[in-house]
XYZ file of C-alpha atoms in Angstrom:
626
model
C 17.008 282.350 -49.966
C 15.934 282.484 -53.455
C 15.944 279.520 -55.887
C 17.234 279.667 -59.263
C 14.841 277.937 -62.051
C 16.676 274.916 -64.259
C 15.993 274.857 -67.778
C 13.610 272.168 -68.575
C 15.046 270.422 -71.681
C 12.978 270.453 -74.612
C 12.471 266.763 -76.556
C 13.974 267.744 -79.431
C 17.602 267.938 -77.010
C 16.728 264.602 -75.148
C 16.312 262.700 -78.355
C 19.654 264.430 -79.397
C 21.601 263.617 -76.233
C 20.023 259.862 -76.747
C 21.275 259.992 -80.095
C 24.578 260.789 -79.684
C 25.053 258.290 -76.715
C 23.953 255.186 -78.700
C 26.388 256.612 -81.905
C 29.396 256.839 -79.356
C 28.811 253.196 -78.059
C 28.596 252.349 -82.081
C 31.478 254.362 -82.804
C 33.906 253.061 -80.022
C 32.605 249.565 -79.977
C 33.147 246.370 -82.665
C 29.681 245.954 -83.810
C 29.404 243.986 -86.964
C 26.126 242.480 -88.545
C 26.410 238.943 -86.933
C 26.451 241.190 -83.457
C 25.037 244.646 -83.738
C 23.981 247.597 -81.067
C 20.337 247.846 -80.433
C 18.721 250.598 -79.194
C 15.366 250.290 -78.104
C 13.103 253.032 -77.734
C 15.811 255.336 -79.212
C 13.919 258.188 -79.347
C 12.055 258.294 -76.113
C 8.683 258.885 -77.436
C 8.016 255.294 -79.516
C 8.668 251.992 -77.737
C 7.418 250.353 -80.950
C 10.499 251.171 -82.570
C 14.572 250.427 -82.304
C 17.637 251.003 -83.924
C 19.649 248.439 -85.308
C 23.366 249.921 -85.668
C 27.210 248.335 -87.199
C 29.415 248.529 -89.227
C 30.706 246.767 -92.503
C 34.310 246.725 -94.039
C 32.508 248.339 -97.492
C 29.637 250.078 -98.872
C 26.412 247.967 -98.811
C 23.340 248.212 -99.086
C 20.845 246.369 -96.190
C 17.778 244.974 -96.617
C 15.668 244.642 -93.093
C 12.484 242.428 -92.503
C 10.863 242.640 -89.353
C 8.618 239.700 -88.778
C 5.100 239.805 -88.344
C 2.968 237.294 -86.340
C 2.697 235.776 -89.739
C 4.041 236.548 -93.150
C 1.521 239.070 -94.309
C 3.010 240.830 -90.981
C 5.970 241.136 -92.501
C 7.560 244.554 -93.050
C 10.712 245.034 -95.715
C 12.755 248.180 -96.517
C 16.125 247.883 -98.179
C 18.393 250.745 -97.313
C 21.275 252.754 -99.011
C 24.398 251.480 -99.179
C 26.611 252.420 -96.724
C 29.589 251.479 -93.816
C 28.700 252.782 -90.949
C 24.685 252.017 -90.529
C 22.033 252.944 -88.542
C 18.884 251.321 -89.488
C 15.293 252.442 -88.469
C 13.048 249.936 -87.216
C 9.520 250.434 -87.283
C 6.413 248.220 -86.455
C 7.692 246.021 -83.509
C 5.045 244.358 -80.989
C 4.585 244.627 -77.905
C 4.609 241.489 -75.121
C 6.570 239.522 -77.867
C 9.935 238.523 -78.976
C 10.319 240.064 -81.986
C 12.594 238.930 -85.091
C 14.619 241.279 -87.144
C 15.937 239.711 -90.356
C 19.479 241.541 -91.946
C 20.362 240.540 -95.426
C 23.974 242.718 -96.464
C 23.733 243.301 -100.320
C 26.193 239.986 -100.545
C 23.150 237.998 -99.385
C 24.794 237.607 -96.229
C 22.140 237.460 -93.578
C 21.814 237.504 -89.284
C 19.014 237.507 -86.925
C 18.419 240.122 -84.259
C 15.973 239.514 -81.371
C 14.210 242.252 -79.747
C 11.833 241.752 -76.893
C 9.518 244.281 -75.493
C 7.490 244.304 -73.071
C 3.481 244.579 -72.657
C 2.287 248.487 -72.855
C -0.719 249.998 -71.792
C -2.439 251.118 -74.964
C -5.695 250.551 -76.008
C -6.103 247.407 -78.044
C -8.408 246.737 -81.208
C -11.506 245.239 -80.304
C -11.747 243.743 -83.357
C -10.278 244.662 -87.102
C -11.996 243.274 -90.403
C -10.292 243.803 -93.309
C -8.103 240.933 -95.496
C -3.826 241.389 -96.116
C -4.519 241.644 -99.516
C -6.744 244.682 -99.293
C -5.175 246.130 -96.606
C -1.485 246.060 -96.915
C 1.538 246.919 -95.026
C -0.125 249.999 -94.116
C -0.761 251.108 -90.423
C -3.753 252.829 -89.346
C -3.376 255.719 -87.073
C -5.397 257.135 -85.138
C -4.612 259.866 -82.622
C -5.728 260.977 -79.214
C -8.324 263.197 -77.986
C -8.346 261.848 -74.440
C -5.203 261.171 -73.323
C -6.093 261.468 -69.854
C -6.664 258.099 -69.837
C -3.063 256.491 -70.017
C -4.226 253.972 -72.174
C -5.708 256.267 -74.991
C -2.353 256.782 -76.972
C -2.081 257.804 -80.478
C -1.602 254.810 -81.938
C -1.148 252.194 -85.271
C -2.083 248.870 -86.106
C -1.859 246.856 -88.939
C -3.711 244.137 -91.100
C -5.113 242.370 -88.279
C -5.577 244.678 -85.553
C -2.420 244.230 -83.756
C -0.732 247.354 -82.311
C 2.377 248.263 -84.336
C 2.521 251.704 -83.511
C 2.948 254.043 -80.462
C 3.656 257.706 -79.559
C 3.650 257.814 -75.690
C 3.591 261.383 -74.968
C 0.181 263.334 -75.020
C 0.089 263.211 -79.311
C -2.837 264.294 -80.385
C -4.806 266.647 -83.309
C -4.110 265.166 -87.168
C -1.532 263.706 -88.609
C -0.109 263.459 -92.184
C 2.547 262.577 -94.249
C 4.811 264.921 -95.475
C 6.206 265.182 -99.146
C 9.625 263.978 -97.737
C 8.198 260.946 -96.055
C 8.146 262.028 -92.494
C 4.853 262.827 -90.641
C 3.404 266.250 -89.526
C 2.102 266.170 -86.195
C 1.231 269.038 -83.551
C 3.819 269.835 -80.381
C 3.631 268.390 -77.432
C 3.596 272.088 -75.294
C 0.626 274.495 -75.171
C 0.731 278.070 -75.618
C -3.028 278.910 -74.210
C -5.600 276.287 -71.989
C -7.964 273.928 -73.162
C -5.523 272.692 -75.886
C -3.689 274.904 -78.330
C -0.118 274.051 -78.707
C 2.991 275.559 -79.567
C 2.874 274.568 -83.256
C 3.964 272.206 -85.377
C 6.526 269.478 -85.589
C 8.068 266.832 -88.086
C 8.237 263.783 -86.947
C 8.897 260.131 -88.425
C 8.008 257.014 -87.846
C 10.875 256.210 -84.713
C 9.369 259.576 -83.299
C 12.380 261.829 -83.714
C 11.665 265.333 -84.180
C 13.459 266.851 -86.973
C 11.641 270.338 -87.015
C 9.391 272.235 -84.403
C 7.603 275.155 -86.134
C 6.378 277.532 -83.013
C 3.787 280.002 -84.057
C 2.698 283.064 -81.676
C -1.119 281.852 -82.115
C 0.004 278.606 -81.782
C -1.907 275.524 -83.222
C -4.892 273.158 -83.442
C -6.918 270.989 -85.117
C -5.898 270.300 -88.492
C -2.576 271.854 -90.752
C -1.896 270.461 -94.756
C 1.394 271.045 -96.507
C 0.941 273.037 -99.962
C 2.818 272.128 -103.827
C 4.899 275.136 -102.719
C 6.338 272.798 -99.690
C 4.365 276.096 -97.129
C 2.015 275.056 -94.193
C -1.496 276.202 -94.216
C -2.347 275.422 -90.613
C -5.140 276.253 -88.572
C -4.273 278.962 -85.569
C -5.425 281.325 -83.287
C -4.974 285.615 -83.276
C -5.713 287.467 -79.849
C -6.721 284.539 -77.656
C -8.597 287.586 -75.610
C -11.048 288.255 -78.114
C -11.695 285.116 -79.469
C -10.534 281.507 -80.815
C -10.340 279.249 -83.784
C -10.718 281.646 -86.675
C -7.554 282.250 -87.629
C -5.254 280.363 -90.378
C -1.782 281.184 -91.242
C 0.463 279.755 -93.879
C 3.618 278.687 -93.102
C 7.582 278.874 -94.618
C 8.480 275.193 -94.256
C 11.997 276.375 -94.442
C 12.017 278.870 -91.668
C 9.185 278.553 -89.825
C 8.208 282.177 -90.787
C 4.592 282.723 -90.676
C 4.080 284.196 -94.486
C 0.460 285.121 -94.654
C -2.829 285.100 -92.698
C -6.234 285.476 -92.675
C -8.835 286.526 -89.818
C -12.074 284.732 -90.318
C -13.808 288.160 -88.091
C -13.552 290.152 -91.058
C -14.702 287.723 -93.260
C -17.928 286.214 -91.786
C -20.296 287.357 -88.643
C -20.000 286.453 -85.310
C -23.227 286.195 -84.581
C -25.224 284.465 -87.277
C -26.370 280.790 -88.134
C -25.089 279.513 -84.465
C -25.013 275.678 -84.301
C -25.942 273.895 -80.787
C -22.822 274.392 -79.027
C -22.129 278.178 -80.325
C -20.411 280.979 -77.858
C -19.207 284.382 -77.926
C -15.549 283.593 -77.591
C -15.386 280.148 -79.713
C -18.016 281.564 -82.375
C -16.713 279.366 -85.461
C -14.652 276.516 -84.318
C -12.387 275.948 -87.068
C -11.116 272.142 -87.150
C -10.286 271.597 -90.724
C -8.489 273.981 -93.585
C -7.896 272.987 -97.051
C -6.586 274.090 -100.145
C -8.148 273.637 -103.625
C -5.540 275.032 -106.368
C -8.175 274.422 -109.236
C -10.066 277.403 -107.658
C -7.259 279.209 -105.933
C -9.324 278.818 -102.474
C -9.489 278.183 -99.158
C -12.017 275.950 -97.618
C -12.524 275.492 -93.536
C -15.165 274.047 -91.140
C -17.204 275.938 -88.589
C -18.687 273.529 -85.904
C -20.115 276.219 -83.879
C -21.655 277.498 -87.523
C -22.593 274.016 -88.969
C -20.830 275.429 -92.200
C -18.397 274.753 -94.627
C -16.947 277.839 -95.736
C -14.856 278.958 -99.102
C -12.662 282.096 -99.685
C -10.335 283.227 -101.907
C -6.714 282.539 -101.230
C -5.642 285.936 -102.722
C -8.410 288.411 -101.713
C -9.910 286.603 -98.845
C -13.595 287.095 -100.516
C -16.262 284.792 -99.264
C -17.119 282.695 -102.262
C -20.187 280.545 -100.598
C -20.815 278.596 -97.786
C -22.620 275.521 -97.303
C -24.957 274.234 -94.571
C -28.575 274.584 -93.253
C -29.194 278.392 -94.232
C -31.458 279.065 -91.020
C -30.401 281.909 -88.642
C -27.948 283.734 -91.045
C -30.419 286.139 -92.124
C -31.400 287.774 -95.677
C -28.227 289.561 -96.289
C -25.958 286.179 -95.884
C -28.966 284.124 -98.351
C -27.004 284.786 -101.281
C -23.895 282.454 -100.123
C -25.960 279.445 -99.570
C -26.459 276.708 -102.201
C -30.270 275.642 -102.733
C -31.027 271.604 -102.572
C -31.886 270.178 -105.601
C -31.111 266.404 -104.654
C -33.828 263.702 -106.362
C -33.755 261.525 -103.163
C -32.438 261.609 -100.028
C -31.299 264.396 -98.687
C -29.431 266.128 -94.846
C -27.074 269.064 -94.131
C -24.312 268.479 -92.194
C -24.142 269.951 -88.482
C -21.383 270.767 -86.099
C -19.116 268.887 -89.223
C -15.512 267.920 -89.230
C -12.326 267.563 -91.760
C -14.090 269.031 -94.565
C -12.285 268.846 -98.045
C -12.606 269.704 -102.048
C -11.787 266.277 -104.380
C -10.584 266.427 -107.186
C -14.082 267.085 -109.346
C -14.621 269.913 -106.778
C -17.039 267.666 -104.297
C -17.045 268.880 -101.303
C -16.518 265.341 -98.777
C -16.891 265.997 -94.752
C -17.927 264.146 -92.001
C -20.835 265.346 -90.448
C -21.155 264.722 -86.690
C -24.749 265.200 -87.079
C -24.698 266.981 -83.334
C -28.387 267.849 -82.777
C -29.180 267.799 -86.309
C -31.158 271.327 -85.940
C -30.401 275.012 -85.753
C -33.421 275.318 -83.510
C -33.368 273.473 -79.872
C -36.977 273.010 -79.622
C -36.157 270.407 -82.944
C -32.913 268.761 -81.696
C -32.748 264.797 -82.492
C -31.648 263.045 -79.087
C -28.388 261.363 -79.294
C -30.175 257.685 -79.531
C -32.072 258.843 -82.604
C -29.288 260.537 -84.238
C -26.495 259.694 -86.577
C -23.252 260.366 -88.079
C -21.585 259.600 -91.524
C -19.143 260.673 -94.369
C -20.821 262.519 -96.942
C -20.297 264.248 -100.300
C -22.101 266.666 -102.080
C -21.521 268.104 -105.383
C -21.543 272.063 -105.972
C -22.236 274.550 -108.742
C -21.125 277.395 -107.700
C -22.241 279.543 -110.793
C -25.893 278.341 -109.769
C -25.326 278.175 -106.022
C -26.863 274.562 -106.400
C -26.005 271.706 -104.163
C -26.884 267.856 -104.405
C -25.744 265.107 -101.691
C -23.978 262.481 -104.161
C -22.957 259.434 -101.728
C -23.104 258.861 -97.876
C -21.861 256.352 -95.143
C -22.584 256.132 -91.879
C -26.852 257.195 -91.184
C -27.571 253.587 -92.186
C -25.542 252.593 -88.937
C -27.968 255.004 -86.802
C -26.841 255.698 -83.237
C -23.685 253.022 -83.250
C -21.725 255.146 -85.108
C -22.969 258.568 -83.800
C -19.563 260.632 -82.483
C -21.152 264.532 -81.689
C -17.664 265.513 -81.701
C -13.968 265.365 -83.791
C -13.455 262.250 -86.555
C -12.788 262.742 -90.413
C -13.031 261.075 -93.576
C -10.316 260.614 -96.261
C -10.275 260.152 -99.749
C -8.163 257.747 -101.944
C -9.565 257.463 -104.796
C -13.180 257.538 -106.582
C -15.359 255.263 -105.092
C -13.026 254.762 -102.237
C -13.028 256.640 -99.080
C -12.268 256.359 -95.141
C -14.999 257.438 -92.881
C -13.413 257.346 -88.605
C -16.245 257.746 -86.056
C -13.842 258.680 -83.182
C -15.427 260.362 -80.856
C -18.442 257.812 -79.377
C -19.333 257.710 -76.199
C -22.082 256.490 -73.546
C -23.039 257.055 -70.244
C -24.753 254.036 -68.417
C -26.047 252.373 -71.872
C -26.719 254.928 -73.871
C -25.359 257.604 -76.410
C -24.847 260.839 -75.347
C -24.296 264.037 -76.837
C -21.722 264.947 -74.675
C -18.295 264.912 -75.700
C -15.730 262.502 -74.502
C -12.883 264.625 -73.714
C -15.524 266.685 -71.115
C -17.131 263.696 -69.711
C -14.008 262.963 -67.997
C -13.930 265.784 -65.882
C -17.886 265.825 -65.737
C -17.528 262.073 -64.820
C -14.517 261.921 -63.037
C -15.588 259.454 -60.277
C -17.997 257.666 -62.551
C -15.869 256.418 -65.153
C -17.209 253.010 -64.864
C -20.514 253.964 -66.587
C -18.496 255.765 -69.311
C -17.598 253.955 -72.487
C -15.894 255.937 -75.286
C -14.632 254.614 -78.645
C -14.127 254.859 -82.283
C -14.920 252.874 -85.247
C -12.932 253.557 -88.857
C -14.037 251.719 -91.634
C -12.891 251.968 -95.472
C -15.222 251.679 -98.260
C -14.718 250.884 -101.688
C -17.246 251.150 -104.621
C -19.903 250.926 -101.470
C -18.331 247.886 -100.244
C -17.019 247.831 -96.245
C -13.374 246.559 -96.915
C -12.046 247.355 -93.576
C -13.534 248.125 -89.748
C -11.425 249.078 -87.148
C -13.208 249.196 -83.308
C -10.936 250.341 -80.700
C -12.812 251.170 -76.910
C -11.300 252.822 -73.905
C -10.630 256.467 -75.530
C -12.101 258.764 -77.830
C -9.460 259.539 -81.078
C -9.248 262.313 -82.886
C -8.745 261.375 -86.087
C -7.518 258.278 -88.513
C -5.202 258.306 -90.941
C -3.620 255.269 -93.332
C 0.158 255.355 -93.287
C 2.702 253.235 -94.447
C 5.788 252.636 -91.633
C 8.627 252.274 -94.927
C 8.580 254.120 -98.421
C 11.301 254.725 -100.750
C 11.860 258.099 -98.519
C 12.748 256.235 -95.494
C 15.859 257.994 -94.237
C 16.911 258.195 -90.651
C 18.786 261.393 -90.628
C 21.050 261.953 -87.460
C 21.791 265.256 -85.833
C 20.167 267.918 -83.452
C 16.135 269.090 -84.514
C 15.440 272.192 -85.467
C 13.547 275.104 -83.498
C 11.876 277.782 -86.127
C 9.517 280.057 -86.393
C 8.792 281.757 -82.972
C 6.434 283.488 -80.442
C 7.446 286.922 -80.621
C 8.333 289.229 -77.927
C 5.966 289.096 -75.342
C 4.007 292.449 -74.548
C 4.949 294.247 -71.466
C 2.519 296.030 -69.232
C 2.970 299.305 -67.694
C 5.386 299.643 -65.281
C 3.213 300.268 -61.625
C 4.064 299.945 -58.096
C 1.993 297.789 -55.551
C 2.511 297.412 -51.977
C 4.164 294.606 -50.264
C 2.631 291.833 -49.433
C 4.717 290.914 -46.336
C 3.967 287.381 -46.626
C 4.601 284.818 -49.164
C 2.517 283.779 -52.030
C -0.771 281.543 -50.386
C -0.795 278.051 -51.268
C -4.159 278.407 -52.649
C -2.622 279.732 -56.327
C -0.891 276.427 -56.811
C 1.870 278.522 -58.402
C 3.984 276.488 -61.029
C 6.796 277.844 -62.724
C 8.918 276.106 -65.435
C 11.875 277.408 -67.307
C 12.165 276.234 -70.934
C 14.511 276.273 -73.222
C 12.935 279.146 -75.249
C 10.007 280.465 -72.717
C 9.496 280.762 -68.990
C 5.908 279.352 -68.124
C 3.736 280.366 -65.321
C 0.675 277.967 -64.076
C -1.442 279.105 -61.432
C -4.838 279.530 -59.699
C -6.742 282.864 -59.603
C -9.848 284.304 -58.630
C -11.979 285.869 -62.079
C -11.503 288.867 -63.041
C -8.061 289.354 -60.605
C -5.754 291.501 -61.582
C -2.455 289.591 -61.826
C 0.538 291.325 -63.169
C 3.796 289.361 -63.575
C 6.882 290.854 -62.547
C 10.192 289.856 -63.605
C 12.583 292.263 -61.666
C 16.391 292.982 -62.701
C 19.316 294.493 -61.632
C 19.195 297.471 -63.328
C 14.586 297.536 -64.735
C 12.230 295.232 -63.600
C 8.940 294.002 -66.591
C 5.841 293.935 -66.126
C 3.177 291.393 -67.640
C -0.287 291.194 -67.364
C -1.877 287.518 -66.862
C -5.395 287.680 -68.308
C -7.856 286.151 -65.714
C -11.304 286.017 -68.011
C -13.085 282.350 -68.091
C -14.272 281.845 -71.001
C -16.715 279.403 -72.001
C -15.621 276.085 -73.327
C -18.362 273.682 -75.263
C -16.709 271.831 -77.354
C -12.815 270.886 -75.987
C -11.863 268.119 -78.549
C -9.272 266.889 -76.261
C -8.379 267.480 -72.865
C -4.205 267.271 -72.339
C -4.925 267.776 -68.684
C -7.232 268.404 -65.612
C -8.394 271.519 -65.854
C -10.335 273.833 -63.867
C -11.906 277.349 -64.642
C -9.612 279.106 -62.316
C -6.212 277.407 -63.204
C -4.392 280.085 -65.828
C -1.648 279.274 -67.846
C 0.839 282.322 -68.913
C 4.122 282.235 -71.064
C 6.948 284.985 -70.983
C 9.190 284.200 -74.491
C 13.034 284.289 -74.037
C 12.759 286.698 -77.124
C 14.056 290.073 -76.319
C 15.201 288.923 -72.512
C 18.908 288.378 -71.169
C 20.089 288.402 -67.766
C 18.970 287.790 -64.267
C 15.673 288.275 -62.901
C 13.625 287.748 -59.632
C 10.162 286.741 -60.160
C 7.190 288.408 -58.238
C 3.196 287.949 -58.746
C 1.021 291.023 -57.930
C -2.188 289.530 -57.398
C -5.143 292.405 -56.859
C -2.899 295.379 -55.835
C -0.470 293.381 -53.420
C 3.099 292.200 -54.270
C 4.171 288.501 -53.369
C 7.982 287.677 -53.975
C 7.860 283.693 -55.322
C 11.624 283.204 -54.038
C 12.507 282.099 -57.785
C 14.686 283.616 -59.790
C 15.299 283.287 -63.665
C 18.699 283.403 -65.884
C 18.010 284.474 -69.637
């Protein structure tokens, strides 16, 4: 008896059938402003968030308060004017009655009440800052261990209070978008420990306008261009190795436009920071685009460098770090110190970016603070800051210009994610989101490990992040939130003048390809059904069918999708390869569990799905409809 796979349905069509349930109650019902449909949670994904949705005889514009525990709380965003409306509400609290004010363009005003109830998210342990510095901006901060349910990506505002909440496993950067709505990574992987299927927009209710799928997939960090195209961090032949890839994007399409492969431009074996391996040799996690010099810039942890090439040519134009280990030939790419004072290079860095004046600003993790182990600094003696140095690249001189963060010493020591941002001169964020320690005291391991390596001890493990701002040298804000590591902080505000719920189905661009068949071979029967002990998973999505499953390395494992009239053939790569540095961890993991995706590109039909593991051929009893 053989069981046909259902198509799992992708977010982007939940939040579309959600959609278009709450607009048929609004379109068959009597809602006015004095009694109004609201949707909570409309778009599955943000409970922090609601729609507020009537009609009015005429065209008029609405003006919406939700308010805050007190007035500087408040937030206020008048919208278009309109009949039929369907208002976005952002920045709602959690264990609280909250009050939405509605004020037509008449002046006429109502109330709406909206309770929700107490979620499990990390809370601030404390937030220093003032409304009048601060804002009606949120802080977010997203993710690296979601593992722990209470370690969502997250905002809060003014005075620490959660405001903000994505509940699926949201992690990697976020930013906002030209048009107002945020850029934030997909919630599927394409390849184990954590790169995803790509891209999606986003705002701030959490409904996904656009998911940009790229065949290397995505991680770390992506920034949207003048042009409106995607420079985003990705991966090439996950075989041969990871993280030194970047492609740039068509925003419009999805179509990836241009590359470049960071093994042709740099070696693989030279200058190797602490947590350095064959397969992860550079360790991208930042990317950046500086138009004055028509260059790319991106970080190598598992380098300690900051690297520069040409956008057009892909030349190396310098790089900058501690020199030692690169060898003669690489000398001439290195700047030479000539700081009058105090002075450090930055190891296993993060989020490094050109300002305006052509500084180069980064945080440096600080992990080890030494090319050489037998001169590592132990994590208790070590630091981590924001730091900028100034350049001349005609001299190949370097001089550090401003730091935050070594004064603080070991407090503020995170060996892995975190980045700064800039705002203006003088005034910078600097987010410490990845500190942990194990029974007392700091550690260099990293968080998102720790909870596999610590699984039963999680008592003795305390992770957390600090963000402060600084301006002119002065703290103006600190942010401490414990009980998860996050990835990285970022100052948004919920309303703008682009605010602009726009209804209708998300997008799907870009794509994986066609996925490579193997050669067609025969392999005896197995006679027996697949063992238990390959934990086989199979899930058909809307645009891939994906495979999950336990092997022995170095198995041979060929997936075998067999059809009326042909059967394909694809191989399932069983290498483990090593992992030192997995800035978050979406899931449990083990180095046997494999992960392998067949794209709906180029299929149609029925198939029956067999596994030939090591030269025998199981039948799974699924079967698959393209």
């Amino acid at each position: 008896m053989r069981k046909y796979l259902e198509t799992e349905k992708h977010l982007i069509t939940l939040q579309y059938q959600s959609e278009q349930k709450f607009l048929t109650e609004l379109r068959s019902g009597n809602y006015t402003v004095e009694n109004p449909l609201v949707v909570e949670n409309p778009y599955l994904i943000n409970p922090l968030a609601a729609v507020i949705c009537f009609n009015t005889n005429e065209e008029t514009t609405v003006e919406i308060t939700v308010k805050g525990k007190a007035v500087e709380g408040d937030l206020t965003h008048t919208f278009a004017a309109a009949k039929e409306h369907v208002l976005p509400i952002y920045g709602l609290y959690d264990n609280y009655e909250n009050t939405v004010v509605l004020t037509l363009g008449n002046g006429q005003t109502s109330q709406v009440k909206i309770k929700v109830e107490e979620l499990d998210v990390n809370r601030a342990l404390y937030c220093r800052t003032t409304p009048e510095y601060f804002g009606k901006d949120l802080m977010l901060i997203s993710t690296t261990t979601p593992l722990i349910d209470s370690a969502k990506t997250a905002g809060f505002d003014y005075a620490g209070d959660l405001r903000w909440v994505i509940t699926n496993k949201q992690s990697w950067d976020i930013k906002k978008l030209e048009n107002g709505r945020l850029m934030v990574t997909s919630y599927r992987t394409v390849q184990k420990p954590y790169y995803t299927a790509g891209l999606m927009e986003m705002d701030f209710c959490g409904k996904i306008y656009k998911e940009y799928r790229l065949p290397g997939g995505f991680h770390h960090d992506a920034i949207e261009l003048e042009n409106g195209h995607i420079l985003s961090a990705s991966d090439n032949d996950f075989d041969e190795s990871v993280e030194d890839y970047v492609v740039e994007i068509d925003q419009k399409t999805g179509k990836v436009l241009k590359s470049w492969d960071l093994l042709k431009i740099l070696p693989r074996e030279k200058g190797n920071a602490g947590d350095w391996n064959h397969h992860d040799w550079f360790h991208n996690n930042a990317v950046w685009y500086d138009k004055a010099t028509n260059s790319i810039t991106m970080s190598g942890r598992h380098k300690d460098a900051i690297i520069n090439f040409n956008y057009d040519t892909g030349k190396l134009n310098w790089i900058l770090g501690d020199p030692e280990g690169w060898g003669e030939e690489w000398q001439k790419y290195f700047f030479k110190n000539v700081t009058k004072g105090e002075f450090d290079w930055q190891y296993e860095q993060h989020a490094a970016r050109i300002l305006p004046n052509g500084d180069v600003f980064v945080f440096d993790n600080g992990t080890y603070r030494a090319k050489n182990e037998a001169n590592r600094v132990p994590p208790e003696e070590n630091f981590s800051r924001g730091v900028i140095y100034r350049i001349d690249p005609d001299k190949m001189e370097i001089e550090q210009v401003w730091q935050y963060g070594k004064e603080r010493g070991a407090e503020f020591y995170s060996p892995y994610i975190s980045n700064v941002d800039y705002y203006d001169k003088g005034h910078y964020m600097i987010h410490s989101g990845g500190i942990a320690t194990y029974r007392g005291k700091h550690t260099d391991g990293l968080g998102a490990m720790l909870l596999n390596k610590y699984k039963d001890e999680h008592i003795h493990l305390t992770l957390e992040s600090i963000t402060v701002e600084v301006q002119d040298d002065e703290v103006k804000y600190e942010l401490k939130v414990q009980g998860g590591n996050y990835y990285r902080a970022r100052k948004i505000s919920p309303y703008d003048e682009k605010t602009n719920l726009v209804l209708g189905k998300g997008e799907f661009l870009g794509g994986f390809g066609v996925t490579p068949e193997f050669m067609k071979i025969k392999f005896k029967d197995a006679e027996v059904g697949l063992p238990e002990k390959h934990n086989l998973n199979l899930v058909l999505e809307e645009d891939r069918l994906a495979l999950r499953a336990t092997f022995r390395e170095g198995s041979e494992v060929i997936l075998e999708l067999k059809g009326q009239n042909e059967s394909k053939f694809y191989s399932i790569s069983t290498v483990v390869h090593d992992v030192t540095a997995a800035c978050v961890s979406f899931e449990v993991q083990n180095d046997n569990d494999f992960q392998f995706y067949v794209n709906r590109e180029g299929l149609s039909g029925d198939y029956d799905i067999y596994l030939n593991i090591d030269n025998l051929k199981y039948d799974t009893k699924y079967s698959v409809k393209f």
